Tab-separated table of C-alpha atoms in Angstrom:
chain	number	residue	atom	x	y	z
K	1	UNK	CA	11.800	-10.036	11.680
K	2	UNK	CA	12.353	-12.404	14.673
K	3	UNK	CA	15.777	-11.050	15.167
K	4	UNK	CA	14.507	-7.397	15.068
K	5	UNK	CA	11.948	-8.397	17.620
K	6	UNK	CA	14.487	-9.941	19.940
K	7	UNK	CA	16.517	-6.705	19.873
K	8	UNK	CA	13.629	-4.943	21.556
K	9	UNK	CA	14.122	-6.924	24.575
K	10	UNK	CA	10.297	-7.492	25.072
K	11	UNK	CA	6.948	-6.808	23.394
K	12	UNK	CA	5.811	-4.238	25.744
K	13	UNK	CA	6.726	-1.258	23.474
K	14	UNK	CA	4.803	-2.440	20.480
K	15	UNK	CA	1.504	-0.634	19.533
K	16	UNK	CA	-1.448	-2.864	19.819
K	17	UNK	CA	-4.240	-2.706	17.324
K	18	UNK	CA	-7.603	-4.155	18.291
K	19	UNK	CA	-9.998	-5.371	15.495
K	20	UNK	CA	-13.481	-6.506	15.861
K	21	UNK	CA	-14.381	-8.663	12.781
K	22	UNK	CA	-17.081	-11.050	11.641
K	23	UNK	CA	-16.697	-14.540	12.993
K	24	UNK	CA	-16.824	-16.057	9.494
K	25	UNK	CA	-14.120	-13.804	7.965
K	26	UNK	CA	-11.237	-15.834	6.692
K	27	UNK	CA	-9.266	-13.517	4.458
K	28	UNK	CA	-8.822	-10.598	6.676
K	29	UNK	CA	-6.498	-11.967	9.228
K	30	UNK	CA	-3.876	-13.886	6.997
K	31	UNK	CA	-3.713	-10.812	4.612
K	32	UNK	CA	-3.316	-8.334	7.459
K	33	UNK	CA	-0.431	-10.472	8.902
K	34	UNK	CA	1.173	-10.396	5.456
K	35	UNK	CA	0.868	-6.644	5.088
K	36	UNK	CA	2.312	-6.175	8.548
K	37	UNK	CA	5.290	-8.591	8.063
K	38	UNK	CA	7.848	-5.837	7.959
K	39	UNK	CA	6.353	-4.022	10.845
K	40	UNK	CA	6.073	-7.100	13.095
K	41	UNK	CA	8.579	-5.697	15.624
K	42	UNK	CA	6.562	-2.455	15.852
K	43	UNK	CA	2.839	-3.281	15.967
K	44	UNK	CA	0.675	-6.321	16.861
K	45	UNK	CA	-2.959	-7.093	15.905
K	46	UNK	CA	-5.435	-8.495	18.324
K	47	UNK	CA	-8.888	-9.773	16.929
K	48	UNK	CA	-12.205	-10.223	18.649
K	49	UNK	CA	-14.944	-11.956	16.512
K	50	UNK	CA	-18.535	-11.012	16.318
K	51	UNK	CA	-21.058	-13.763	15.071
K	52	UNK	CA	-21.697	-13.210	11.361
K	53	UNK	CA	-22.517	-15.792	8.790
K	54	UNK	CA	-24.570	-14.294	5.916
K	55	UNK	CA	-24.717	-10.774	4.383
K	56	UNK	CA	-28.127	-9.643	3.309
K	57	UNK	CA	-30.695	-7.049	4.210
K	58	UNK	CA	-32.644	-9.614	6.000
K	59	UNK	CA	-33.478	-8.224	9.589
K	60	UNK	CA	-31.592	-11.072	11.209
K	61	UNK	CA	-28.414	-10.307	9.241
K	62	UNK	CA	-28.726	-6.648	9.833
K	63	UNK	CA	-29.088	-7.269	13.684
K	64	UNK	CA	-25.702	-9.061	13.663
K	65	UNK	CA	-24.017	-5.700	13.804
K	66	UNK	CA	-25.756	-4.010	16.810
K	67	UNK	CA	-23.867	-1.502	18.806
K	68	UNK	CA	-24.189	-3.418	22.089
K	69	UNK	CA	-22.583	-6.561	20.460
K	70	UNK	CA	-19.669	-4.269	19.265
K	71	UNK	CA	-19.358	-2.748	22.738
K	72	UNK	CA	-19.134	-6.200	24.385
K	73	UNK	CA	-16.452	-7.316	21.970
K	74	UNK	CA	-14.613	-4.017	22.567
K	75	UNK	CA	-14.493	-4.763	26.339
K	76	UNK	CA	-12.722	-8.009	25.652
K	77	UNK	CA	-10.175	-6.273	23.588
K	78	UNK	CA	-9.659	-3.761	26.338
K	79	UNK	CA	-8.413	-6.644	28.551
K	80	UNK	CA	-5.483	-6.901	26.046
K	81	UNK	CA	-4.503	-3.310	26.614
K	82	UNK	CA	-4.911	-2.359	22.985
K	83	UNK	CA	-4.251	1.186	21.892
K	84	UNK	CA	-7.073	1.590	19.498
K	85	UNK	CA	-10.200	-0.416	18.443
K	86	UNK	CA	-11.623	-0.672	14.882
K	87	UNK	CA	-14.720	-2.349	13.673
K	88	UNK	CA	-13.040	-4.186	10.659
K	89	UNK	CA	-16.185	-4.604	8.762
K	90	UNK	CA	-18.290	-2.817	6.126
K	91	UNK	CA	-21.749	-3.172	7.609
K	92	UNK	CA	-22.086	0.564	8.158
K	93	UNK	CA	-22.045	0.906	4.308
K	94	UNK	CA	-24.775	-1.555	3.364
K	95	UNK	CA	-27.063	-2.388	6.218
K	96	UNK	CA	-29.290	0.659	5.582
K	97	UNK	CA	-28.645	2.458	8.729
K	98	UNK	CA	-25.952	4.761	7.172
K	99	UNK	CA	-22.550	5.710	8.611
K	100	UNK	CA	-24.129	7.396	11.650
K	101	UNK	CA	-24.597	3.853	12.904
K	102	UNK	CA	-20.759	3.410	12.729
K	103	UNK	CA	-20.235	6.824	14.402
K	104	UNK	CA	-22.626	5.669	17.188
K	105	UNK	CA	-20.607	2.325	17.409
K	106	UNK	CA	-17.400	4.348	17.933
K	107	UNK	CA	-18.911	6.618	20.479
K	108	UNK	CA	-20.219	3.752	22.531
K	109	UNK	CA	-16.938	1.758	22.318
K	110	UNK	CA	-14.860	4.781	23.505
K	111	UNK	CA	-17.369	5.586	26.219
K	112	UNK	CA	-17.272	1.917	27.500
K	113	UNK	CA	-13.450	1.367	27.177
K	114	UNK	CA	-11.802	4.818	26.966
K	115	UNK	CA	-10.116	3.711	23.800
K	116	UNK	CA	-10.367	5.635	20.538
K	117	UNK	CA	-12.356	3.783	17.846
K	118	UNK	CA	-13.072	3.762	14.154
K	119	UNK	CA	-14.487	1.500	11.500
K	120	UNK	CA	-13.846	0.430	7.998
K	121	UNK	CA	-16.579	2.588	6.390
K	122	UNK	CA	-15.465	5.651	8.328
K	123	UNK	CA	-11.866	4.981	7.330
K	124	UNK	CA	-13.081	4.757	3.608
K	125	UNK	CA	-14.683	8.162	3.857
K	126	UNK	CA	-11.439	9.524	5.429
K	127	UNK	CA	-9.363	7.999	2.611
K	128	UNK	CA	-11.596	9.428	-0.037
K	129	UNK	CA	-11.302	12.880	1.478
K	130	UNK	CA	-7.548	12.671	1.958
K	131	UNK	CA	-6.937	11.884	-1.696
K	132	UNK	CA	-9.646	14.227	-3.063
K	133	UNK	CA	-11.792	11.343	-4.598
K	134	UNK	CA	-15.508	12.058	-5.254
K	135	UNK	CA	-16.342	9.493	-8.041
K	136	UNK	CA	-15.575	5.837	-7.679
K	137	UNK	CA	-16.257	2.428	-9.132
K	138	UNK	CA	-17.577	-0.073	-6.621
K	139	UNK	CA	-16.546	-3.760	-6.479
K	140	UNK	CA	-18.410	-5.948	-4.085
K	141	UNK	CA	-19.190	-9.588	-3.604
K	142	UNK	CA	-22.639	-8.855	-2.390
K	143	UNK	CA	-26.196	-9.303	-3.666
K	144	UNK	CA	-28.105	-6.383	-5.415
K	145	UNK	CA	-29.699	-5.289	-2.125
K	146	UNK	CA	-26.564	-4.601	-0.168
K	147	UNK	CA	-24.851	-3.279	-3.181
K	148	UNK	CA	-27.443	-0.654	-3.948
K	149	UNK	CA	-27.571	0.300	-0.276
K	150	UNK	CA	-23.733	0.768	-0.147
K	151	UNK	CA	-23.996	3.053	-3.158
K	152	UNK	CA	-26.738	5.004	-1.383
K	153	UNK	CA	-24.761	5.345	1.792
K	154	UNK	CA	-21.773	6.815	0.250
K	155	UNK	CA	-23.868	9.028	-1.987
K	156	UNK	CA	-25.235	10.589	1.214
K	157	UNK	CA	-21.536	11.243	2.286
K	158	UNK	CA	-20.806	13.053	-0.872
K	159	UNK	CA	-19.238	10.256	-2.945
K	160	UNK	CA	-20.866	9.107	-6.157
K	161	UNK	CA	-20.528	5.514	-7.298
K	162	UNK	CA	-20.394	6.041	-11.140
K	163	UNK	CA	-20.040	2.318	-11.911
K	164	UNK	CA	-20.250	-1.002	-10.027
K	165	UNK	CA	-19.984	-4.674	-10.218
K	166	UNK	CA	-21.109	-7.428	-7.863
K	167	UNK	CA	-20.751	-11.144	-7.524
K	168	UNK	CA	-24.234	-11.826	-5.877
K	169	UNK	CA	-22.761	-13.879	-2.990
K	170	UNK	CA	-24.391	-13.867	0.561
K	171	UNK	CA	-22.336	-16.510	2.381
K	172	UNK	CA	-19.343	-14.992	3.968
K	173	UNK	CA	-17.097	-18.187	3.898
K	174	UNK	CA	-17.820	-18.467	0.309
K	175	UNK	CA	-16.607	-14.847	-0.276
K	176	UNK	CA	-13.273	-15.568	1.406
K	177	UNK	CA	-12.677	-18.544	-0.708
K	178	UNK	CA	-13.441	-17.020	-4.190
K	179	UNK	CA	-10.722	-17.536	-6.870
K	180	UNK	CA	-8.356	-14.692	-7.475
K	181	UNK	CA	-9.300	-14.733	-11.107
K	182	UNK	CA	-12.910	-14.051	-10.404
K	183	UNK	CA	-11.957	-11.243	-8.092
K	184	UNK	CA	-9.672	-9.789	-10.626
K	185	UNK	CA	-12.396	-9.823	-13.185
K	186	UNK	CA	-14.722	-8.165	-10.650
K	187	UNK	CA	-12.457	-5.270	-10.185
K	188	UNK	CA	-12.019	-4.714	-13.851
K	189	UNK	CA	-15.776	-4.809	-14.346
K	190	UNK	CA	-16.294	-2.157	-11.752
K	191	UNK	CA	-14.093	0.411	-13.562
K	192	UNK	CA	-15.335	3.234	-15.771
K	193	UNK	CA	-13.761	6.193	-17.383
K	194	UNK	CA	-15.798	8.412	-15.004
K	195	UNK	CA	-14.349	6.622	-11.878
K	196	UNK	CA	-11.290	8.425	-10.246
K	197	UNK	CA	-10.734	5.175	-8.292
K	198	UNK	CA	-12.065	1.916	-7.219
K	199	UNK	CA	-13.452	0.874	-3.931
K	200	UNK	CA	-13.638	-2.632	-2.812
K	201	UNK	CA	-16.383	-2.974	-0.254
K	202	UNK	CA	-15.845	-6.059	1.952
K	203	UNK	CA	-13.241	-7.110	4.589
K	204	UNK	CA	-13.523	-10.831	3.587
K	205	UNK	CA	-12.843	-10.431	-0.044
K	206	UNK	CA	-9.158	-11.093	-0.756
K	207	UNK	CA	-8.782	-8.410	-3.405
K	208	UNK	CA	-6.053	-6.906	-1.468
K	209	UNK	CA	-3.407	-9.198	-3.001
K	210	UNK	CA	-4.270	-7.836	-6.316
K	211	UNK	CA	-3.968	-4.067	-5.633
K	212	UNK	CA	-0.617	-3.380	-7.197
K	213	UNK	CA	-1.596	-5.282	-10.288
K	214	UNK	CA	-4.971	-3.578	-10.739
K	215	UNK	CA	-3.707	-0.139	-9.996
K	216	UNK	CA	-0.851	-0.531	-12.581
K	217	UNK	CA	-3.361	-1.864	-15.148
K	218	UNK	CA	-6.013	0.826	-14.672
K	219	UNK	CA	-3.756	3.756	-13.774
K	220	UNK	CA	-5.847	4.754	-10.684
K	221	UNK	CA	-5.948	3.865	-6.912
K	222	UNK	CA	-7.926	1.015	-5.456
K	223	UNK	CA	-9.310	1.499	-2.045
K	224	UNK	CA	-9.631	-1.984	-0.619
K	225	UNK	CA	-11.525	-2.444	2.643
K	226	UNK	CA	-8.893	-4.519	4.320
K	227	UNK	CA	-6.020	-2.264	3.365
K	228	UNK	CA	-8.130	0.862	4.150
K	229	UNK	CA	-8.780	-0.392	7.679
K	230	UNK	CA	-5.182	-1.085	8.356
K	231	UNK	CA	-4.149	2.327	6.841
K	232	UNK	CA	-6.534	3.963	9.387
K	233	UNK	CA	-5.264	1.843	12.181
K	234	UNK	CA	-1.682	2.684	11.579
K	235	UNK	CA	-2.531	6.470	11.428
K	236	UNK	CA	-4.361	6.199	14.702
K	237	UNK	CA	-1.430	4.364	16.156
K	238	UNK	CA	0.991	6.976	14.962
K	239	UNK	CA	2.973	4.563	12.881
K	240	UNK	CA	4.242	6.527	9.777
K	241	UNK	CA	5.957	4.006	7.561
K	242	UNK	CA	5.225	2.982	3.871
K	243	UNK	CA	4.352	-0.620	3.317
K	244	UNK	CA	5.385	-1.876	-0.205
K	245	UNK	CA	3.440	-4.382	-2.196
K	246	UNK	CA	-0.175	-3.719	-1.121
K	247	UNK	CA	-1.345	-0.814	-3.222
K	248	UNK	CA	-0.925	3.064	-3.299
K	249	UNK	CA	-2.709	3.820	-0.004
K	250	UNK	CA	-0.328	1.970	2.155
K	251	UNK	CA	2.838	2.732	0.159
K	252	UNK	CA	2.251	6.513	-0.168
K	253	UNK	CA	4.371	8.721	2.110
K	254	UNK	CA	5.341	12.413	2.052
K	255	UNK	CA	9.080	11.489	1.599
K	256	UNK	CA	8.195	9.086	-1.252
K	257	UNK	CA	5.984	11.714	-2.896
K	258	UNK	CA	8.873	14.187	-2.885
K	259	UNK	CA	11.207	11.556	-4.320
K	260	UNK	CA	8.707	10.532	-6.911
K	261	UNK	CA	8.465	14.268	-7.970
K	262	UNK	CA	12.292	14.362	-8.193
K	263	UNK	CA	12.410	11.265	-10.441
K	264	UNK	CA	9.661	12.752	-12.703
K	265	UNK	CA	11.646	15.896	-12.997
K	266	UNK	CA	14.929	14.054	-13.669
K	267	UNK	CA	13.295	11.760	-16.332
K	268	UNK	CA	11.803	14.719	-18.129
K	269	UNK	CA	15.001	16.709	-18.037
K	270	UNK	CA	17.085	13.848	-19.368
K	271	UNK	CA	14.441	12.615	-21.789
K	272	UNK	CA	14.543	8.966	-20.967
K	273	UNK	CA	12.186	6.089	-20.344
K	274	UNK	CA	12.457	5.466	-16.605
K	275	UNK	CA	14.018	6.825	-13.491
K	276	UNK	CA	13.916	5.021	-10.045
K	277	UNK	CA	15.298	5.151	-6.511
K	278	UNK	CA	16.080	2.133	-4.503
K	279	UNK	CA	16.782	2.444	-0.852
K	280	UNK	CA	18.141	0.413	2.263
K	281	UNK	CA	16.697	1.868	5.388
K	282	UNK	CA	16.679	-1.041	7.848
K	283	UNK	CA	15.123	0.749	10.773
K	284	UNK	CA	12.168	1.547	8.555
K	285	UNK	CA	12.108	-2.079	7.074
K	286	UNK	CA	12.809	-0.493	3.686
K	287	UNK	CA	15.023	-2.697	1.461
K	288	UNK	CA	16.760	-2.109	-1.987
K	289	UNK	CA	15.085	-4.997	-3.693
K	290	UNK	CA	11.930	-2.840	-3.883
K	291	UNK	CA	11.684	0.360	-6.012
K	292	UNK	CA	10.198	3.134	-3.677
K	293	UNK	CA	10.218	6.063	-6.098
K	294	UNK	CA	9.809	5.928	-9.789
K	295	UNK	CA	8.811	7.909	-12.923
K	296	UNK	CA	8.096	6.128	-16.319
K	297	UNK	CA	7.180	7.418	-19.671
K	298	UNK	CA	4.025	6.523	-21.503
K	299	UNK	CA	3.889	2.896	-22.325
K	300	UNK	CA	6.908	1.820	-20.168
K	301	UNK	CA	6.234	-0.845	-17.541
K	302	UNK	CA	7.060	0.182	-13.856
K	303	UNK	CA	9.669	-1.560	-11.744
K	304	UNK	CA	7.675	-0.969	-8.595
K	305	UNK	CA	5.875	-4.154	-8.936
K	306	UNK	CA	9.079	-6.241	-9.497
K	307	UNK	CA	11.059	-7.303	-6.382
K	308	UNK	CA	12.485	-10.540	-7.988
K	309	UNK	CA	16.145	-9.737	-7.886
K	310	UNK	CA	18.730	-9.704	-5.106
K	311	UNK	CA	19.948	-6.152	-5.972
K	312	UNK	CA	23.003	-6.198	-3.696
K	313	UNK	CA	24.255	-9.229	-5.599
K	314	UNK	CA	24.263	-7.573	-9.005
K	315	UNK	CA	27.541	-6.667	-10.587
K	316	UNK	CA	26.453	-3.049	-11.205
K	317	UNK	CA	25.532	-2.488	-7.546
K	318	UNK	CA	28.787	-3.985	-6.402
K	319	UNK	CA	30.492	-1.523	-8.719
K	320	UNK	CA	28.847	1.253	-6.994
K	321	UNK	CA	29.746	0.005	-3.604
K	322	UNK	CA	33.435	-0.206	-4.676
K	323	UNK	CA	33.757	3.005	-6.656
K	324	UNK	CA	31.212	5.304	-4.755
K	325	UNK	CA	30.536	7.317	-8.046
K	326	UNK	CA	28.227	7.306	-11.027
K	327	UNK	CA	28.300	4.253	-13.354
K	328	UNK	CA	27.633	5.381	-16.970
K	329	UNK	CA	26.774	2.743	-19.516
K	330	UNK	CA	26.146	3.812	-23.068
K	331	UNK	CA	25.595	0.135	-24.204
K	332	UNK	CA	24.355	-2.299	-21.611
K	333	UNK	CA	24.842	-5.305	-23.863
K	334	UNK	CA	28.539	-4.758	-24.203
K	335	UNK	CA	29.231	-3.133	-20.850
K	336	UNK	CA	32.211	-4.027	-18.870
K	337	UNK	CA	30.042	-4.481	-15.870
K	338	UNK	CA	26.878	-5.886	-17.388
K	339	UNK	CA	23.375	-5.137	-15.899
K	340	UNK	CA	21.116	-8.075	-15.004
K	341	UNK	CA	19.898	-9.898	-17.979
K	342	UNK	CA	16.206	-9.343	-16.982
K	343	UNK	CA	16.620	-5.611	-17.035
K	344	UNK	CA	17.596	-5.877	-20.720
K	345	UNK	CA	15.538	-8.850	-21.950
K	346	UNK	CA	12.333	-8.228	-19.961
K	347	UNK	CA	12.398	-4.407	-19.587
K	348	UNK	CA	14.296	-3.571	-22.739
K	349	UNK	CA	16.928	-1.397	-21.137
K	350	UNK	CA	19.773	-0.579	-23.527
K	351	UNK	CA	21.663	2.097	-21.836
K	352	UNK	CA	21.636	3.406	-18.158
K	353	UNK	CA	23.179	5.675	-15.578
K	354	UNK	CA	23.449	4.818	-11.866
K	355	UNK	CA	24.255	7.223	-9.083
K	356	UNK	CA	24.913	5.996	-5.386
K	357	UNK	CA	23.531	7.524	-2.433
K	358	UNK	CA	26.222	7.468	0.239
K	359	UNK	CA	25.997	7.993	3.932
K	360	UNK	CA	28.598	7.110	6.694
K	361	UNK	CA	30.742	5.610	3.856
K	362	UNK	CA	27.976	3.178	2.988
K	363	UNK	CA	25.919	2.959	-0.182
K	364	UNK	CA	22.413	3.102	1.215
K	365	UNK	CA	20.595	3.486	-2.167
K	366	UNK	CA	20.953	4.545	-5.749
K	367	UNK	CA	19.211	6.296	-8.594
K	368	UNK	CA	18.762	4.531	-11.905
K	369	UNK	CA	18.270	6.263	-15.325
K	370	UNK	CA	17.097	3.824	-17.953
K	371	UNK	CA	17.100	4.265	-21.759
K	372	UNK	CA	15.209	2.045	-24.106
K	373	UNK	CA	15.675	1.723	-27.835
K	374	UNK	CA	19.386	1.524	-28.737
K	375	UNK	CA	22.673	2.644	-27.350
K	376	UNK	CA	22.985	6.229	-25.963
K	377	UNK	CA	26.119	8.362	-25.461
K	378	UNK	CA	25.253	10.282	-22.227
K	379	UNK	CA	26.065	13.841	-22.283
K	380	UNK	CA	28.079	15.577	-19.591
K	381	UNK	CA	25.000	17.840	-18.876
K	382	UNK	CA	22.917	14.709	-18.352
K	383	UNK	CA	25.422	13.215	-15.912
K	384	UNK	CA	25.489	16.530	-14.126
K	385	UNK	CA	21.587	16.278	-13.834
K	386	UNK	CA	21.861	12.845	-12.237
K	387	UNK	CA	24.533	14.002	-9.750
K	388	UNK	CA	22.285	16.961	-8.817
K	389	UNK	CA	19.265	14.626	-8.441
K	390	UNK	CA	21.261	12.319	-6.132
K	391	UNK	CA	22.164	15.374	-3.833
K	392	UNK	CA	18.604	16.452	-3.870
K	393	UNK	CA	17.438	12.948	-2.905
K	394	UNK	CA	19.776	12.874	0.065
K	395	UNK	CA	18.497	16.178	1.224
K	396	UNK	CA	14.901	15.018	0.895
K	397	UNK	CA	15.619	11.698	2.870
K	398	UNK	CA	17.565	13.532	5.612
K	399	UNK	CA	14.849	16.137	5.976
K	400	UNK	CA	12.351	13.483	6.274
K	401	UNK	CA	14.414	11.652	8.943
K	402	UNK	CA	15.060	8.628	6.711
K	403	UNK	CA	18.857	9.023	6.600
K	404	UNK	CA	21.134	6.998	8.863
K	405	UNK	CA	21.822	8.585	12.120
K	406	UNK	CA	24.693	11.080	12.121
K	407	UNK	CA	24.638	11.232	8.320
K	408	UNK	CA	25.379	14.517	6.396
K	409	UNK	CA	25.031	15.454	2.824
K	410	UNK	CA	28.155	14.437	0.929
């Protein structure tokens, strides 16, 4: 990332996000930095702190979040020339004043600074609306009072908390240091069959690091306060890049949704266990070690969560780079160019097909078709389906502006 930053010549062209956050927050900043690692040459985050120590419905605690205090903090961020300002805190959801308090905070910040503003709670409403969510399971570290108030607040906005779980903590530094195992169980306890998704209500609860894991386990999205606030900040900044490894919300992108649909269609047409696309798009900080589009049959584990292998070092990928055509393997165990052992021993792949995606005479990605449960003599019609999917994938990438400059469909 340092090298990419140096190529910019200076930092003047980077978008600047201003966050106001509770003074006792300890999880938000390091997690946000990790999420933005691959965008560190594009955007920077600047934080002003607001005195906050405990989180209860006591009048003193509620008074910590007054609009004039937010405005004073925003004026300091204005000195840094930030492009946007967000209250990175969930107080609007639980202090009892409703989200109108957050809307007033945004109005006053913009009036005082001339800078567009939002908040975590308003971003959460937008995320729910964007993905059509009306019933959620709530996971919070708070005591019963703030928990019940948060359920009430979102109910007034049209979102029903159909289940919830809480940890009954009130000291913010304690919340930021909670063990991941306890947080993991909190999220699982918050779920119910009626919930379309989970909502994590707190910007100091480090549940963000568990999002991919919990989403895969539950089969539903998790809207985490830290991730939701960053999602909104990136949207306000005009930064339209998927971020891998931090849950559905930050990973989703129209190009990837079209590729996911393509992989679903290919998997169903071929009648196999898994189809994936790996991509190398350096200018978007997308690398082939991560799976960016995938379809899996029922009971088949996804590869989106596994970035453990150096894909370019694999024999099968080097074969694609050398031959620039489909690699068809009916028997992975006895293949002349063997797949990685983990693919067979951990994921049970016994036969596969690979199709390279070539631009400017370079393999910039590939589609994988995985079969599980014995050898498979791939039919010519199935190979033709893979070829057609590769051509369609390139069309999608080029239409979305993801292909290398000057590339054409080959």
